[in-house]
PDB file of C-alpha atoms in Angstrom:
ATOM      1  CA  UNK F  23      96.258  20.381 -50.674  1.00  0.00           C
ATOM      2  CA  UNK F  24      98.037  21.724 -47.577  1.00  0.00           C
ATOM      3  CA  UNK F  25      99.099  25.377 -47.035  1.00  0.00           C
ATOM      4  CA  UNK F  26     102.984  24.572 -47.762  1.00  0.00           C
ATOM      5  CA  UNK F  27     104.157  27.106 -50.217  1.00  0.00           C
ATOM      6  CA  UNK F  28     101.069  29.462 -49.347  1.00  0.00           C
ATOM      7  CA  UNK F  29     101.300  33.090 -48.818  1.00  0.00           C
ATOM      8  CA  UNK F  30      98.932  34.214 -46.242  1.00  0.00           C
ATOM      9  CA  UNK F  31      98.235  38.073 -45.011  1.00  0.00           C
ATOM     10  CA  UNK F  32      98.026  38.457 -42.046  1.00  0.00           C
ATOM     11  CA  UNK F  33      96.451  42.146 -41.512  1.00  0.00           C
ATOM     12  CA  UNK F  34      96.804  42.664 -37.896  1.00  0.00           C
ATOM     13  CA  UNK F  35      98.549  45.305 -36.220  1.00  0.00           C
ATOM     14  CA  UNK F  36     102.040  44.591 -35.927  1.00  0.00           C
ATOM     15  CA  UNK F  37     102.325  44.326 -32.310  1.00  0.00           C
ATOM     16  CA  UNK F  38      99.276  40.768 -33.017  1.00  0.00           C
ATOM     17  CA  UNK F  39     101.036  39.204 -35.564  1.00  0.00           C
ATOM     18  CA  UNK F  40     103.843  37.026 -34.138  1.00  0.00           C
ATOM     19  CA  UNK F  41     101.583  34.141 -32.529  1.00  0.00           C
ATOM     20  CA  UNK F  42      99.375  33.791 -35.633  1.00  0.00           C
ATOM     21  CA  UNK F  43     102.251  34.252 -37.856  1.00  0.00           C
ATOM     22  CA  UNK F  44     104.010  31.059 -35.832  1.00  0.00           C
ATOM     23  CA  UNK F  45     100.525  28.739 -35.866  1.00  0.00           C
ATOM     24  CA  UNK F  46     100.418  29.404 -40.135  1.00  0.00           C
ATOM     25  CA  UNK F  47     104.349  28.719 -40.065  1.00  0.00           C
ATOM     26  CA  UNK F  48     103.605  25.642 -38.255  1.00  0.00           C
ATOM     27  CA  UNK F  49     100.882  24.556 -40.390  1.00  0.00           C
ATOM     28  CA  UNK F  50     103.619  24.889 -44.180  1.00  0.00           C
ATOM     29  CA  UNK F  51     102.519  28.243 -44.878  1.00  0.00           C
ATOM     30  CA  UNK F  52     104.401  31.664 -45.408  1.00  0.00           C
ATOM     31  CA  UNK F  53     102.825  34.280 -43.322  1.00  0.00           C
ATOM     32  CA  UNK F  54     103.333  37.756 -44.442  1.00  0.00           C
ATOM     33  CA  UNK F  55     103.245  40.503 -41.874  1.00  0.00           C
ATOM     34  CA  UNK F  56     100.401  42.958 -43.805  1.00  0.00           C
ATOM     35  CA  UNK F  57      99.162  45.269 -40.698  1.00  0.00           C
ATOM     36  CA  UNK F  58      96.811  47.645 -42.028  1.00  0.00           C
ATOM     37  CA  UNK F  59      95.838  49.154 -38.709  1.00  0.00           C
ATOM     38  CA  UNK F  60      98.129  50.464 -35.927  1.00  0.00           C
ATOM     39  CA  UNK F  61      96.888  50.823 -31.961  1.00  0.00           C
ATOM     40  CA  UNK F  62      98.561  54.246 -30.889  1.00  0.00           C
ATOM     41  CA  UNK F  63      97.835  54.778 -26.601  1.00  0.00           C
ATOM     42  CA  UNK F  64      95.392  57.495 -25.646  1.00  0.00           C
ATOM     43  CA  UNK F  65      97.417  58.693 -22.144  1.00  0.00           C
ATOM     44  CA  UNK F  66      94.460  60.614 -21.077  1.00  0.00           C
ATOM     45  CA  UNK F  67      92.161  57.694 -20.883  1.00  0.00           C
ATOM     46  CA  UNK F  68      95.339  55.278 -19.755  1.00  0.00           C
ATOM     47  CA  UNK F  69      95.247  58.023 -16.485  1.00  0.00           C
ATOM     48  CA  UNK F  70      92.093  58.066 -15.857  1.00  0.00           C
ATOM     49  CA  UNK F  71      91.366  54.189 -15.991  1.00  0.00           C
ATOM     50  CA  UNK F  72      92.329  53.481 -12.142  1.00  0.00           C
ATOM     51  CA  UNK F  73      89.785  55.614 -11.083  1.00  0.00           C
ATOM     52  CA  UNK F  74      87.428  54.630 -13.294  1.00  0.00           C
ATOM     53  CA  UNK F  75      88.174  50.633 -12.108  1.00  0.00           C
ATOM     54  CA  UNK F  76      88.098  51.775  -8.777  1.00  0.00           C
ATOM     55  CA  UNK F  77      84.036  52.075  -9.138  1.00  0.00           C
ATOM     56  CA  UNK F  78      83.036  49.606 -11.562  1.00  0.00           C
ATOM     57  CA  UNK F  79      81.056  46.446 -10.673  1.00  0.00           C
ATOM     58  CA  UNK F  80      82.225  44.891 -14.467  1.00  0.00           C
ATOM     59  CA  UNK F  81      84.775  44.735 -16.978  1.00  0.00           C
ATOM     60  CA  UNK F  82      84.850  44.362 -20.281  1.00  0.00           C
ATOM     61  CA  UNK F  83      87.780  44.134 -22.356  1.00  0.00           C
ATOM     62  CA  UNK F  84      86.412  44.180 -26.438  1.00  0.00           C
ATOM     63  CA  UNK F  85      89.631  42.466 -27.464  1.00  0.00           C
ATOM     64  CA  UNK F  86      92.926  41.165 -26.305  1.00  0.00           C
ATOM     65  CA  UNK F  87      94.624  44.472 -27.777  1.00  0.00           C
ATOM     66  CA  UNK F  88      92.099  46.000 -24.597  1.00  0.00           C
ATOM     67  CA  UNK F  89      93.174  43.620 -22.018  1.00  0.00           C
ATOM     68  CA  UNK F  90      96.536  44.924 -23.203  1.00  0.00           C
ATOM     69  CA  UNK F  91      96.189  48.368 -22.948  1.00  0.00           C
ATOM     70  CA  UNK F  92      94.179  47.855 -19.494  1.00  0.00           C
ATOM     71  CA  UNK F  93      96.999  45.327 -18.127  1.00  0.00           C
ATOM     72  CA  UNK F  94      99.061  48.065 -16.246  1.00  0.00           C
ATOM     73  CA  UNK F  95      96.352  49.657 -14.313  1.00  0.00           C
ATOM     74  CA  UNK F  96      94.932  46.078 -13.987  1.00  0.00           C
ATOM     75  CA  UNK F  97      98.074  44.829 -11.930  1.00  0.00           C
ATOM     76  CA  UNK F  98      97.733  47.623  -9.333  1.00  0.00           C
ATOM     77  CA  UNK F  99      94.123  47.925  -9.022  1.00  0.00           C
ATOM     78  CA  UNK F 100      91.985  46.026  -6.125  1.00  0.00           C
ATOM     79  CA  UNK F 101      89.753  43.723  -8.084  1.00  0.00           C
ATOM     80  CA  UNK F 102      88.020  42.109  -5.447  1.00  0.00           C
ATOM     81  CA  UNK F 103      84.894  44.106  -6.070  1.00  0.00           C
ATOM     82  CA  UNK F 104      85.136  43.595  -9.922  1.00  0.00           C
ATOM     83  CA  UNK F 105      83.459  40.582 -12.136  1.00  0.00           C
ATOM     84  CA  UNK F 106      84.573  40.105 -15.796  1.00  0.00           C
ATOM     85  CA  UNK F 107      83.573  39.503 -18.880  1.00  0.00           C
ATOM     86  CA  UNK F 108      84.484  39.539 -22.944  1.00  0.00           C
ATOM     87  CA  UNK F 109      82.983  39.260 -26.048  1.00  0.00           C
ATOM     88  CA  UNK F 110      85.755  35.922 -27.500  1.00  0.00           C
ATOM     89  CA  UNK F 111      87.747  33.252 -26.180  1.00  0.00           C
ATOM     90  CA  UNK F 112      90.844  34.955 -26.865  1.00  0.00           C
ATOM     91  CA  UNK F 113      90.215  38.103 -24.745  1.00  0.00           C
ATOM     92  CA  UNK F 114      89.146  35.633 -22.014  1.00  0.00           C
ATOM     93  CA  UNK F 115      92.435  33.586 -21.714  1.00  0.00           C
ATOM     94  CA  UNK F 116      94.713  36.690 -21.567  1.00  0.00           C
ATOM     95  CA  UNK F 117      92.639  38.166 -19.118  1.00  0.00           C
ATOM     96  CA  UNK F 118      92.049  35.495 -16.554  1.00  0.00           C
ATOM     97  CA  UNK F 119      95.481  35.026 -17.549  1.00  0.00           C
ATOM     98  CA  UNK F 120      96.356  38.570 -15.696  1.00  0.00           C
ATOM     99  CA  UNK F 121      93.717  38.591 -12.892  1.00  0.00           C
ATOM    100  CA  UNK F 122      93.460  34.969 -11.747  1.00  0.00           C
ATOM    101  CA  UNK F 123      89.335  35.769 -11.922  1.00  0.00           C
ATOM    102  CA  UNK F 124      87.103  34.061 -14.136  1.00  0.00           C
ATOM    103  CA  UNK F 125      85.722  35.539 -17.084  1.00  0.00           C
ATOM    104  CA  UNK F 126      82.432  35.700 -18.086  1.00  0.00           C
ATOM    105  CA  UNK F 127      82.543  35.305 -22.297  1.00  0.00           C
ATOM    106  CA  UNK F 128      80.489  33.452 -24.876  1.00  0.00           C
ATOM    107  CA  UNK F 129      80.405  29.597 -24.613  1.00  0.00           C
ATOM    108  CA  UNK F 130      79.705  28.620 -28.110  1.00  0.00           C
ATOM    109  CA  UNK F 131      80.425  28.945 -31.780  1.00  0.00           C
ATOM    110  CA  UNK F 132      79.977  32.724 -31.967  1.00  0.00           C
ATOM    111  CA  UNK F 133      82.147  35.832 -30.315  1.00  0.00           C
ATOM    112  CA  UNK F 134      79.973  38.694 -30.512  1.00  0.00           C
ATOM    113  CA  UNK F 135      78.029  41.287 -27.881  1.00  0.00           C
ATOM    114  CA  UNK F 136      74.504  39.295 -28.819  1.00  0.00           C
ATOM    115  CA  UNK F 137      76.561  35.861 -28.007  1.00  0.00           C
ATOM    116  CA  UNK F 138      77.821  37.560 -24.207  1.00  0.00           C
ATOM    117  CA  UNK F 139      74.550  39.132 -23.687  1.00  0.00           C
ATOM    118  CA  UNK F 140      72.897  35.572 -24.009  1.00  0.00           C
ATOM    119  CA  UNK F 141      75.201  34.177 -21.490  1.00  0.00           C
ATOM    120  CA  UNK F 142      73.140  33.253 -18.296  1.00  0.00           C
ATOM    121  CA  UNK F 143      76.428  33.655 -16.260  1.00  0.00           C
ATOM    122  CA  UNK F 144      76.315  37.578 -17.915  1.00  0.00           C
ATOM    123  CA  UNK F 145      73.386  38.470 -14.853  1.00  0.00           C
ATOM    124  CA  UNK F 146      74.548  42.365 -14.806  1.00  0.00           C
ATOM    125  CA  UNK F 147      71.943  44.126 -12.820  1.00  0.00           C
ATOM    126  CA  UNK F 148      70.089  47.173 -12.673  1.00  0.00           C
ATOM    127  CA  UNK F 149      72.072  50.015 -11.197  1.00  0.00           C
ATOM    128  CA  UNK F 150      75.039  47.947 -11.832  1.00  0.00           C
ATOM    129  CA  UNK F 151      77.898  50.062 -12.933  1.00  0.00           C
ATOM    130  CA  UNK F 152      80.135  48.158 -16.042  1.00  0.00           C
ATOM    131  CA  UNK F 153      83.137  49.220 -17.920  1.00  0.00           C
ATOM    132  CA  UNK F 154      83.644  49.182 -21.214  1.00  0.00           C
ATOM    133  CA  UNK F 155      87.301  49.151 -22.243  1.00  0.00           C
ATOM    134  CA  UNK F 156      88.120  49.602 -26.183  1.00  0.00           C
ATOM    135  CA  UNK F 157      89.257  51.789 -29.000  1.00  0.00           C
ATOM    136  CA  UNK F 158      88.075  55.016 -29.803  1.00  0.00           C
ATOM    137  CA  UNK F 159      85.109  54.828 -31.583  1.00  0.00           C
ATOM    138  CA  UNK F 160      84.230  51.178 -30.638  1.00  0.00           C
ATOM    139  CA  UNK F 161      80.720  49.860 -31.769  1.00  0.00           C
ATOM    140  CA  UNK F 162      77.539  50.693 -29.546  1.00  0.00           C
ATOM    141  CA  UNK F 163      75.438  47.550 -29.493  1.00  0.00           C
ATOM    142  CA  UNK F 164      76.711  46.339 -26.097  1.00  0.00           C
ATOM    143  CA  UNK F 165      76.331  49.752 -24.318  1.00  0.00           C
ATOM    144  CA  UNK F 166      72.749  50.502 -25.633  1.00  0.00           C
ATOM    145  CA  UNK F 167      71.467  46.480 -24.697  1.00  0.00           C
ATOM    146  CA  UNK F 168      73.338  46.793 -20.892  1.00  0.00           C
ATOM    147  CA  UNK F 169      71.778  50.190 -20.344  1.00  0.00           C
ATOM    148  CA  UNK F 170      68.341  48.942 -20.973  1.00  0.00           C
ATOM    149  CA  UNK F 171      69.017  46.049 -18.786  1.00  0.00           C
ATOM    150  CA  UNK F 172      69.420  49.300 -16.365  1.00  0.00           C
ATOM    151  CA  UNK F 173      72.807  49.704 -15.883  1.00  0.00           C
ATOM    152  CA  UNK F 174      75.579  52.436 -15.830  1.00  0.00           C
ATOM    153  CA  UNK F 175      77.625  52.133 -18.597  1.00  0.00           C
ATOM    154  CA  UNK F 176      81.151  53.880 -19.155  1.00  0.00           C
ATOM    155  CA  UNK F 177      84.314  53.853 -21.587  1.00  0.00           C
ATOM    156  CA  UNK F 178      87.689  53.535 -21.197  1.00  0.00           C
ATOM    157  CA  UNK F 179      89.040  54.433 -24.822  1.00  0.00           C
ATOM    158  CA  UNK F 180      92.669  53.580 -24.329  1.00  0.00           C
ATOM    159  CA  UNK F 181      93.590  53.254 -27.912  1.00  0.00           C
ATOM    160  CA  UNK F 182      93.226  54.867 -31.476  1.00  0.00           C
ATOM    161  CA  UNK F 183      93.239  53.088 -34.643  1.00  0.00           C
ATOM    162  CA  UNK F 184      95.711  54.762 -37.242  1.00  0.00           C
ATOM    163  CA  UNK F 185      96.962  53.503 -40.927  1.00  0.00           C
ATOM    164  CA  UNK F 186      99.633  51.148 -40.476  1.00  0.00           C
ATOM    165  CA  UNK F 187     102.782  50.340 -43.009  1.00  0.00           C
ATOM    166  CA  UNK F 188     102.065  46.905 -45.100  1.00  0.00           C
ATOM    167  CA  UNK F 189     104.253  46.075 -47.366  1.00  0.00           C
ATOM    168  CA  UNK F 190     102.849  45.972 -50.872  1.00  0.00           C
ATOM    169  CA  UNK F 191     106.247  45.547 -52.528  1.00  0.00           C
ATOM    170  CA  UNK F 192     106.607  41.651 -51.248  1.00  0.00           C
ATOM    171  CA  UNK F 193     102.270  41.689 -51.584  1.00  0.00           C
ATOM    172  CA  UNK F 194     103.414  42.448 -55.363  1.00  0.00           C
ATOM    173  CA  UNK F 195     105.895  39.941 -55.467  1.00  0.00           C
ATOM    174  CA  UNK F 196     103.909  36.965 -54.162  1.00  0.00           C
ATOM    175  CA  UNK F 197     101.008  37.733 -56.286  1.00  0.00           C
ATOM    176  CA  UNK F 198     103.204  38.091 -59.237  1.00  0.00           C
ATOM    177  CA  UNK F 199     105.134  34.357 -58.437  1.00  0.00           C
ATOM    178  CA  UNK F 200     101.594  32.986 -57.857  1.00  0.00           C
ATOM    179  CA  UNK F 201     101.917  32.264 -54.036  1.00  0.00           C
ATOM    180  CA  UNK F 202      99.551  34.743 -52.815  1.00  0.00           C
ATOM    181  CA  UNK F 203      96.974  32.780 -51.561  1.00  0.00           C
ATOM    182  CA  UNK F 204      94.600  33.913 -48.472  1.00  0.00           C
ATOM    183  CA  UNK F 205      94.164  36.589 -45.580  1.00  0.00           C
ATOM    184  CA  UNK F 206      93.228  36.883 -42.630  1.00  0.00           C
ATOM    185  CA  UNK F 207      91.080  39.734 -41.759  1.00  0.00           C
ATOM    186  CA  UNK F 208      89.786  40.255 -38.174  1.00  0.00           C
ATOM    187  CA  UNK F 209      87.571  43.298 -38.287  1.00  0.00           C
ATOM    188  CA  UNK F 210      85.341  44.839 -40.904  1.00  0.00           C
ATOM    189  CA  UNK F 211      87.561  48.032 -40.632  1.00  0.00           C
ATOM    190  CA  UNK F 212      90.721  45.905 -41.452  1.00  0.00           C
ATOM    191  CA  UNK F 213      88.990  44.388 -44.303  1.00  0.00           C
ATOM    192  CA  UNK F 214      87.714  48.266 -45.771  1.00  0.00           C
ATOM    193  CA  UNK F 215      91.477  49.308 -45.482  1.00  0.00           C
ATOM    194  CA  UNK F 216      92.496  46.422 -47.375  1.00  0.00           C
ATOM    195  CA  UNK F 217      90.882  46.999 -50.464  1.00  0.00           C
ATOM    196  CA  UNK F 218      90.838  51.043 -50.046  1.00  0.00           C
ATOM    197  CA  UNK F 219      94.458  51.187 -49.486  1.00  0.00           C
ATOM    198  CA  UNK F 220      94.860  48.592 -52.174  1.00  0.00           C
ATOM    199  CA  UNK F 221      94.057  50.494 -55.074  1.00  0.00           C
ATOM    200  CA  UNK F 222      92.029  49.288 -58.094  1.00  0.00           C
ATOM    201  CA  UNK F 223      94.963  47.714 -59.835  1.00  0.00           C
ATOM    202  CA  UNK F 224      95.125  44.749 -57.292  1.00  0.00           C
ATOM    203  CA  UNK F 225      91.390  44.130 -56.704  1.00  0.00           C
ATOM    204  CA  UNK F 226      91.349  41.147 -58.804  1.00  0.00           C
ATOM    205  CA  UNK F 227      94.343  39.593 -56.904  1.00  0.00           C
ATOM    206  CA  UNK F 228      92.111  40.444 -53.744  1.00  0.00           C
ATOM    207  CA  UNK F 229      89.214  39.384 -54.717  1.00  0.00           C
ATOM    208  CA  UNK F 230      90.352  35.621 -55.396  1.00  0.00           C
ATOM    209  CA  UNK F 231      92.094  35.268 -52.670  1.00  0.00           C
ATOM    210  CA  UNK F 232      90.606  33.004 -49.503  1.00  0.00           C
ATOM    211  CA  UNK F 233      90.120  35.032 -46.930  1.00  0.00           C
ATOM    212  CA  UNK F 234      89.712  33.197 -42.910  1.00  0.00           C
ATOM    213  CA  UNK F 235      87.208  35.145 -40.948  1.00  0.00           C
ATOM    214  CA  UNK F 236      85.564  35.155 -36.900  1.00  0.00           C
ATOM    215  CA  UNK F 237      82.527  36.284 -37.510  1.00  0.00           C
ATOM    216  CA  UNK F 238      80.001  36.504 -40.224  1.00  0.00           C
ATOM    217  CA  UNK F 239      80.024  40.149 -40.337  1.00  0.00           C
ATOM    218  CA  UNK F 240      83.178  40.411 -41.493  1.00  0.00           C
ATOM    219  CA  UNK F 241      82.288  37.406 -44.252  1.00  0.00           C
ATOM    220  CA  UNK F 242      79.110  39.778 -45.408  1.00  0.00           C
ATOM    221  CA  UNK F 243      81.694  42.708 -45.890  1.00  0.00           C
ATOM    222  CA  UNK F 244      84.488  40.874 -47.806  1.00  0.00           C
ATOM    223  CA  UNK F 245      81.514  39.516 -50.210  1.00  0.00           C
ATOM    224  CA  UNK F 246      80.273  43.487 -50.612  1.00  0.00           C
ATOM    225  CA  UNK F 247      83.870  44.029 -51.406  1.00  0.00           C
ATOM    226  CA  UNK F 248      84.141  41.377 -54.156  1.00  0.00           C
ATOM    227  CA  UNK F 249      85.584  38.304 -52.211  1.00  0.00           C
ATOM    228  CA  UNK F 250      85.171  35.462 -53.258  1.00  0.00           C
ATOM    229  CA  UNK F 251      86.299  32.713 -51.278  1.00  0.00           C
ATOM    230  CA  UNK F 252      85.322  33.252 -47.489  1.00  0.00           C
ATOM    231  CA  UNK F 253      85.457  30.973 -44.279  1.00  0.00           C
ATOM    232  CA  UNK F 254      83.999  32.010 -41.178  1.00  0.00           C
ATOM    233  CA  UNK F 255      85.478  30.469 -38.042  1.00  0.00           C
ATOM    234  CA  UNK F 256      85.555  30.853 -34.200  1.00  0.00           C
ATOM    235  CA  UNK F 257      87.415  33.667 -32.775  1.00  0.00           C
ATOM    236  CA  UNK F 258      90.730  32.182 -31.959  1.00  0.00           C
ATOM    237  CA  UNK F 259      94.034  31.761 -33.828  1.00  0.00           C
ATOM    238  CA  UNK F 260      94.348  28.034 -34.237  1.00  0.00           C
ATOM    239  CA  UNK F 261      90.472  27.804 -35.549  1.00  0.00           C
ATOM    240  CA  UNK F 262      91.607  30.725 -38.532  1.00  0.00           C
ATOM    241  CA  UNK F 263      94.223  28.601 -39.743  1.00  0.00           C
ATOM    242  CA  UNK F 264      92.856  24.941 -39.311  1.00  0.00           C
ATOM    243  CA  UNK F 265      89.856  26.787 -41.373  1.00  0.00           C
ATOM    244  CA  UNK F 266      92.128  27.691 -44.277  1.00  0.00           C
ATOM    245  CA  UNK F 267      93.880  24.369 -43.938  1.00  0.00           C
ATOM    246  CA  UNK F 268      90.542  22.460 -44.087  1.00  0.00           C
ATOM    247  CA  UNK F 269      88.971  24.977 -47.556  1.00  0.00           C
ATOM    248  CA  UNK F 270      92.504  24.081 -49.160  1.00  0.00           C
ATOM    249  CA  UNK F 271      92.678  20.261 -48.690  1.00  0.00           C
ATOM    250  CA  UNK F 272      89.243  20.372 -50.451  1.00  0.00           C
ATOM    251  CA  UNK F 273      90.587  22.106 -53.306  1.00  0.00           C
ATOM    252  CA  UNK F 274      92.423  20.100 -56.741  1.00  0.00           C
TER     253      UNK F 274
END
């Protein structure tokens, strides 16, 4: 079976939603705009990140929402000292996209810090001074491997997460026609606010829903969560929804 006639959630912030929400479209489904999480600027940081460019040897952008948030003070910087790098595929389109550099980023299945920092062409060196650009409160793994490799590590913070608006009225009213049918979660924090906000009176419609996923991380907290149906995927928009396509075609 195809996704025509689907529902699918798709629980990024609103300003990521429109190019997934075309590719499901695309593919038969009904994509439903569910952003649980809303990126709201930090202007301090935004200030202070031309300086901070100004004397970094590397770049790294967690996630195309940081390339984002970076691109302004990105298209008036000099960059000629800088090398890049990114964690997924994604993140390394838009921003070679912007700088005309290439970007350093993981070459196989898996889009994570372990994945980058097993890159050969990922040769920071000690004394080395690299940028971290992210949300506030970003995870530390990266930071704590490059700084035993010797180097200088700072943040840029541009961004804060805060609860966004979904719209459990027409969540409701697929569930209830029987159309609901998968999500797409891209974080672990996405997927916690999902069921939190949720409430215990839709857990079961949660809970057998298919859920697409880019890392296996995410899949491990779904499953604490109660999910049953997970598939884990690369990190890019038309591998999420060729994975749903492919669990549903298998299904009666």
């Amino acid at each position: 079976m195809s996704l025509a006639g689907r529902t699918v959630l798709v629980t990024r912030p609103a300003t990521r939603v429109a190019a997934l929400a075309a590719r499901l479209a695309a593919a038969g489904a009904t994509p439903l705009p569910f952003p649980l999480l809303e990126l709201v600027p930090e202007p301090a940081a935004l200030a202070a990140l031309p300086a901070q460019l100004a004397g970094a040897d590397w770049l790294i952008p967690v996630s195309p929402s940081a390339v984002d948030f970076a691109a302004p003070a990105l298209a008036s910087a000099n960059l000629a000292r800088l090398r890049f790098a990114t964690v997924g595929a994604a993140s390394a389109r838009r921003l070679a996209a912007l700088t005309g550099r290439p970007v350093v980023h993981p070459a196989g299945e898996t889009s994570d810090s372990a994945a980058l920092l097993a890159e050969p062409a990922f040769d920071v060196r000690p004394g080395e001074r690299v940028l971290i650009v992210r949300g506030v409160g970003g995870r530390p793994e990266l930071a704590e491997a490059l700084r035993s490799r010797g180097a200088t590590v700072d943040f840029a913070e541009l961004y804060r997460r805060e609860t966004g608006e979904p719209d459990w009225a027409a969540f409701d009213a697929a569930a209830a026609a029987g159309t609901l049918a998968a999500a797409l979660v891209t974080s672990g924090e996405i997927a916690e606010r999902l069921f939190q906000l949720a409430g215990p009176a839709r857990a079961e419609s949660l809970q057998s829903l298919l859920y697409g996923v880019p890392h296996p991380r995410i899949a491990e907290r779904l499953a604490a969560l109660g999910a049953r149906h997970i598939v884990t995927t690369r990190a890019d928009d038309d591998a999420l929804v060729e994975g749903l396509k492919n669990w549903f075609s298998h299904q009666p």
